[in-house]
C-alpha positions as a Markdown table, in Angstrom:
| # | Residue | x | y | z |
|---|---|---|---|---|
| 1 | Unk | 48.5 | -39.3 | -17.9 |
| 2 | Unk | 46.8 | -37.7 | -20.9 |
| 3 | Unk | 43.3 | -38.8 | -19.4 |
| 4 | Unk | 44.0 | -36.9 | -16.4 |
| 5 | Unk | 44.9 | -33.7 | -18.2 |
| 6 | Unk | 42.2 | -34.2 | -20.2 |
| 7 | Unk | 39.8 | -34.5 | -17.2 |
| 8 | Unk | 41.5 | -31.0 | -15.5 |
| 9 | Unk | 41.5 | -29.4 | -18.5 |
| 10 | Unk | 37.6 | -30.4 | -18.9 |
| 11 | Unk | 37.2 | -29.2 | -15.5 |
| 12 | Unk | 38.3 | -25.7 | -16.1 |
| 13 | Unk | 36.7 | -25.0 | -19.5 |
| 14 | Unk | 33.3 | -25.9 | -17.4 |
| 15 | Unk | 34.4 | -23.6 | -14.4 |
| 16 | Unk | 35.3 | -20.6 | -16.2 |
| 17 | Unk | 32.6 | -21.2 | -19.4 |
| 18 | Unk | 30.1 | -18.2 | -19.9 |
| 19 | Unk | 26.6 | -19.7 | -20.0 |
| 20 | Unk | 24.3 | -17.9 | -22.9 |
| 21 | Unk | 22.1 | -16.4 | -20.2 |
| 22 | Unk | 25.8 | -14.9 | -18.8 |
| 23 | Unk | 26.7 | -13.1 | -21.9 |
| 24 | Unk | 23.0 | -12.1 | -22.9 |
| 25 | Unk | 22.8 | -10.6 | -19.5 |
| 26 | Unk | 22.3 | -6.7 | -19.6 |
| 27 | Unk | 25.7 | -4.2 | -18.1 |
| 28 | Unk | 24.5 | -2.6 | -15.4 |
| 29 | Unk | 24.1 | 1.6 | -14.3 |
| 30 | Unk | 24.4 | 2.2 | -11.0 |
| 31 | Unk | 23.0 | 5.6 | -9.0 |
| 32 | Unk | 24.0 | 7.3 | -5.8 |
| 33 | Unk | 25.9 | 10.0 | -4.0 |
| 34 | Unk | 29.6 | 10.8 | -4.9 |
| 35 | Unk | 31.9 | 9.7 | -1.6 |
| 36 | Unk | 33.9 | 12.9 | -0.3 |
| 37 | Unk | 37.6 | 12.9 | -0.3 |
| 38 | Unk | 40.5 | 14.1 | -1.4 |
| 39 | Unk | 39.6 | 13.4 | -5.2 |
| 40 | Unk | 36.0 | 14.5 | -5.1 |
| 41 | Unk | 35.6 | 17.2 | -3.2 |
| 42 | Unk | 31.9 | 18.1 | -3.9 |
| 43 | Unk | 29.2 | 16.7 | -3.4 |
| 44 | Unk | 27.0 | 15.3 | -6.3 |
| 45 | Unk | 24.6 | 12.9 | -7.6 |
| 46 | Unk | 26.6 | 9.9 | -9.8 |
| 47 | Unk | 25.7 | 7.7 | -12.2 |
| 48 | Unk | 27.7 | 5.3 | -13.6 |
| 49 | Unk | 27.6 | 3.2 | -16.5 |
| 50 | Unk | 29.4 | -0.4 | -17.2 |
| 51 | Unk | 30.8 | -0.3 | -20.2 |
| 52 | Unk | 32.7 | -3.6 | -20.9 |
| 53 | Unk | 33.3 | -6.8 | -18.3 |
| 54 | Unk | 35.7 | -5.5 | -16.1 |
| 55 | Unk | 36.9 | -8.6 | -15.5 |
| 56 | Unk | 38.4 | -10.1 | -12.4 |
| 57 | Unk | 40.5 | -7.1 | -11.1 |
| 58 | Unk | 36.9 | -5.3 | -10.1 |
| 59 | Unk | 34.4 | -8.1 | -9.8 |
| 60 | Unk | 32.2 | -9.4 | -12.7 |
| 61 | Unk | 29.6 | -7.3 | -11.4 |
| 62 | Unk | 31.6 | -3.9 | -11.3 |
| 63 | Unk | 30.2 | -3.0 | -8.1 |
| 64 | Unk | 33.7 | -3.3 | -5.8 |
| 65 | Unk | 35.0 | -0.6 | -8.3 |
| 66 | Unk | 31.8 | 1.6 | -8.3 |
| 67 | Unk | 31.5 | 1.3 | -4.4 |
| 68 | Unk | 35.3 | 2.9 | -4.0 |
| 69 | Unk | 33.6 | 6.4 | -5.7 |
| 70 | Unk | 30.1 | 6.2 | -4.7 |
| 71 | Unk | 27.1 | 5.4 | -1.6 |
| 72 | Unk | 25.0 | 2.9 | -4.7 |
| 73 | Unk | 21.5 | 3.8 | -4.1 |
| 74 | Unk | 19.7 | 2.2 | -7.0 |
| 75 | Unk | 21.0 | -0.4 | -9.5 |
| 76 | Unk | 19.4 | -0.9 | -13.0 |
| 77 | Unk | 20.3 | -2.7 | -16.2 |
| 78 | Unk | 21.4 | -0.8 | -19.8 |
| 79 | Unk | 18.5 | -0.9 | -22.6 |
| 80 | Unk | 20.2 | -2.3 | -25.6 |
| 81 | Unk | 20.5 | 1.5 | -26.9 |
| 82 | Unk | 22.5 | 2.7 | -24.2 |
| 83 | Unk | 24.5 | -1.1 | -24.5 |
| 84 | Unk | 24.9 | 0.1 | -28.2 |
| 85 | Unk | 26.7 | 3.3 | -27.1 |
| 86 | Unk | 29.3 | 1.3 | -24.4 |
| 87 | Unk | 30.7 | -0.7 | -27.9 |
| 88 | Unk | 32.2 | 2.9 | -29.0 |
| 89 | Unk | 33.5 | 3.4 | -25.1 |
| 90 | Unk | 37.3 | 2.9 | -24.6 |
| 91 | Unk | 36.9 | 3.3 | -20.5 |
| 92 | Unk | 35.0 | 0.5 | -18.5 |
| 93 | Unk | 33.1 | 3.2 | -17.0 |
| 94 | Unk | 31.3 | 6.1 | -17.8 |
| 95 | Unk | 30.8 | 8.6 | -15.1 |
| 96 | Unk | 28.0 | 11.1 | -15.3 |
| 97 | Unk | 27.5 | 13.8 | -11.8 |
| 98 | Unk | 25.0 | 16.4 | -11.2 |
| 99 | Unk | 27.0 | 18.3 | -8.8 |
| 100 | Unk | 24.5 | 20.2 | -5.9 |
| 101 | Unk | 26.9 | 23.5 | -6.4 |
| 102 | Unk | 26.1 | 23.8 | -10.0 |
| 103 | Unk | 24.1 | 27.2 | -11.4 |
| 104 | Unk | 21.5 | 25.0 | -12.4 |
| 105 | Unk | 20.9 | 23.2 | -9.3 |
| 106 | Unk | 22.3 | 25.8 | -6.4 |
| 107 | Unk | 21.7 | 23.2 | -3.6 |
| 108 | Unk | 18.8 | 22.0 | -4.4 |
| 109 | Unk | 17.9 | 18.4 | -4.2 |
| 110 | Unk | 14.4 | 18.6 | -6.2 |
| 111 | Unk | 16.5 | 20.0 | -8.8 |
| 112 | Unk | 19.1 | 17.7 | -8.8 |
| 113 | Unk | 16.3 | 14.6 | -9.3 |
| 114 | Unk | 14.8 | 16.5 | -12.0 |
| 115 | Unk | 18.1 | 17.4 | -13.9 |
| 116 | Unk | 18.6 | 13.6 | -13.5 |
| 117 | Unk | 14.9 | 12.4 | -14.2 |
| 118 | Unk | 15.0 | 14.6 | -17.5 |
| 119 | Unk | 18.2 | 12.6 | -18.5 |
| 120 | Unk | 16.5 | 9.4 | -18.4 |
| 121 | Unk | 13.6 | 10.0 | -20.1 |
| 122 | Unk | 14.5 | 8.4 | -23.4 |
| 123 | Unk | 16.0 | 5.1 | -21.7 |
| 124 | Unk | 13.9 | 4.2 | -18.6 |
| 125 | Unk | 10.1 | 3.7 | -18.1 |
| 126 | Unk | 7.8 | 6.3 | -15.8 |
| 127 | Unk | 7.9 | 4.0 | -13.0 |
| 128 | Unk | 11.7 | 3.3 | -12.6 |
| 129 | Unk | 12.3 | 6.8 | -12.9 |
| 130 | Unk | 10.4 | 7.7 | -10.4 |
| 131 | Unk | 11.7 | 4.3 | -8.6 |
| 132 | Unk | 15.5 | 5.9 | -8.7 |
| 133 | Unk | 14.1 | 9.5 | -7.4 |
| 134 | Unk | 12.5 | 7.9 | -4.6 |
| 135 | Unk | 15.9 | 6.0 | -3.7 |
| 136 | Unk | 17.9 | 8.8 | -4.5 |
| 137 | Unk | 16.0 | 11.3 | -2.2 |
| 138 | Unk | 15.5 | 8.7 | 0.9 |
| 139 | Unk | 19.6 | 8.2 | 0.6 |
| 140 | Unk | 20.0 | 12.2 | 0.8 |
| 141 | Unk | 17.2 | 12.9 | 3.2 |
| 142 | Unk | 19.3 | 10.2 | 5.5 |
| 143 | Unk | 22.3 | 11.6 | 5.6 |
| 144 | Unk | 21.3 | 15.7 | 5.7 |
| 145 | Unk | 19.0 | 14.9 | 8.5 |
| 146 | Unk | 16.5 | 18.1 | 8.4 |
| 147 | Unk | 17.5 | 18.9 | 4.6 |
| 148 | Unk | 15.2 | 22.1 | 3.6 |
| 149 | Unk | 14.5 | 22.8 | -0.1 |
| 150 | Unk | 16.5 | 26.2 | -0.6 |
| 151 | Unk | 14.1 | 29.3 | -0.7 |
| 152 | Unk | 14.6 | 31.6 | -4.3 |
| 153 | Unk | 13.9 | 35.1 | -5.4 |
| 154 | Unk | 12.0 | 34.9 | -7.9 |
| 155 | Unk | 11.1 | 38.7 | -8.3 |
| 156 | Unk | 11.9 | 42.0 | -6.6 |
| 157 | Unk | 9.2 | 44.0 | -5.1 |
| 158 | Unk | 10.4 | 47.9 | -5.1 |
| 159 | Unk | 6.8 | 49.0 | -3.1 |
């Protein structure tokens, strides 16, 4: 009887053991376009960050719990600063939006990407970057089929 046991009990440590290369694994961020609905009711470019394992409930990968807020676009891993600034987190994610309403942006979708690129900067090489804008404007462009860059004033002629 105990050999049996034994032998489940075996079993289950080996299903449910995290390999090293699990646990060394990176959390991931994940990019898109904030889902409309009765919660978010503007629209705005997300990125969310994966704190801590979330653990059965969402998925190991955190996607089924991202995918319920947000269209993901582009999916990268955390450098070990940003992983260093999830220890001090008490939420499994951290949600950052650039909304396309805001004074700074005004509709504008260059804007937006820039706003976003410029946050980056520190983290993420030249080339992802501008990997993640390139995703990021295809998704828009896709769904705001003949999307124009708003015109500005930028001075007032009194002739």
């Amino acid at each position: 009887m105990s050999q049996i046991l034994t032998e489940r009990l075996r079993r289950l440590e080996a299903k449910h053991r995290v390999s090293p290369a699990q646990s060394r694994e990176r959390m991931p961020v994940f990019y898109g376009w904030a889902k409309l609905n009765k919660v978010m009711k503007r629209e705005a470019l997300m990125v969310i960050f994966l704190n801590d394992n979330p653990g059965p409930r969402i998925n190991k990968d955190g996607k089924y719990g991202v995918t319920k807020y947000m269209n993901v676009v582009y999916e990268r891993r955390q450098t070990p600063k940003e992983e260093a600034d999830a220890k001090f987190n008490n939420r499994i994610y951290s949600v950052y939006n650039i909304f396309m309403d805001d004074r700074n942006v005004r509709g504008s979708l260059e804007a937006a990407l820039q706003i976003n690129n410029d946050a980056d900067k520190n983290n993420v090489t030249q080339s992802e970057r501008d990997a993640i804008r390139k995703a990021l404007y295809d998704a828009y462009v896709e769904c705001h089929r003949g999307y124009k860059e708003p015109t500005r004033q930028m001075e007032i002629n009194f002739e």
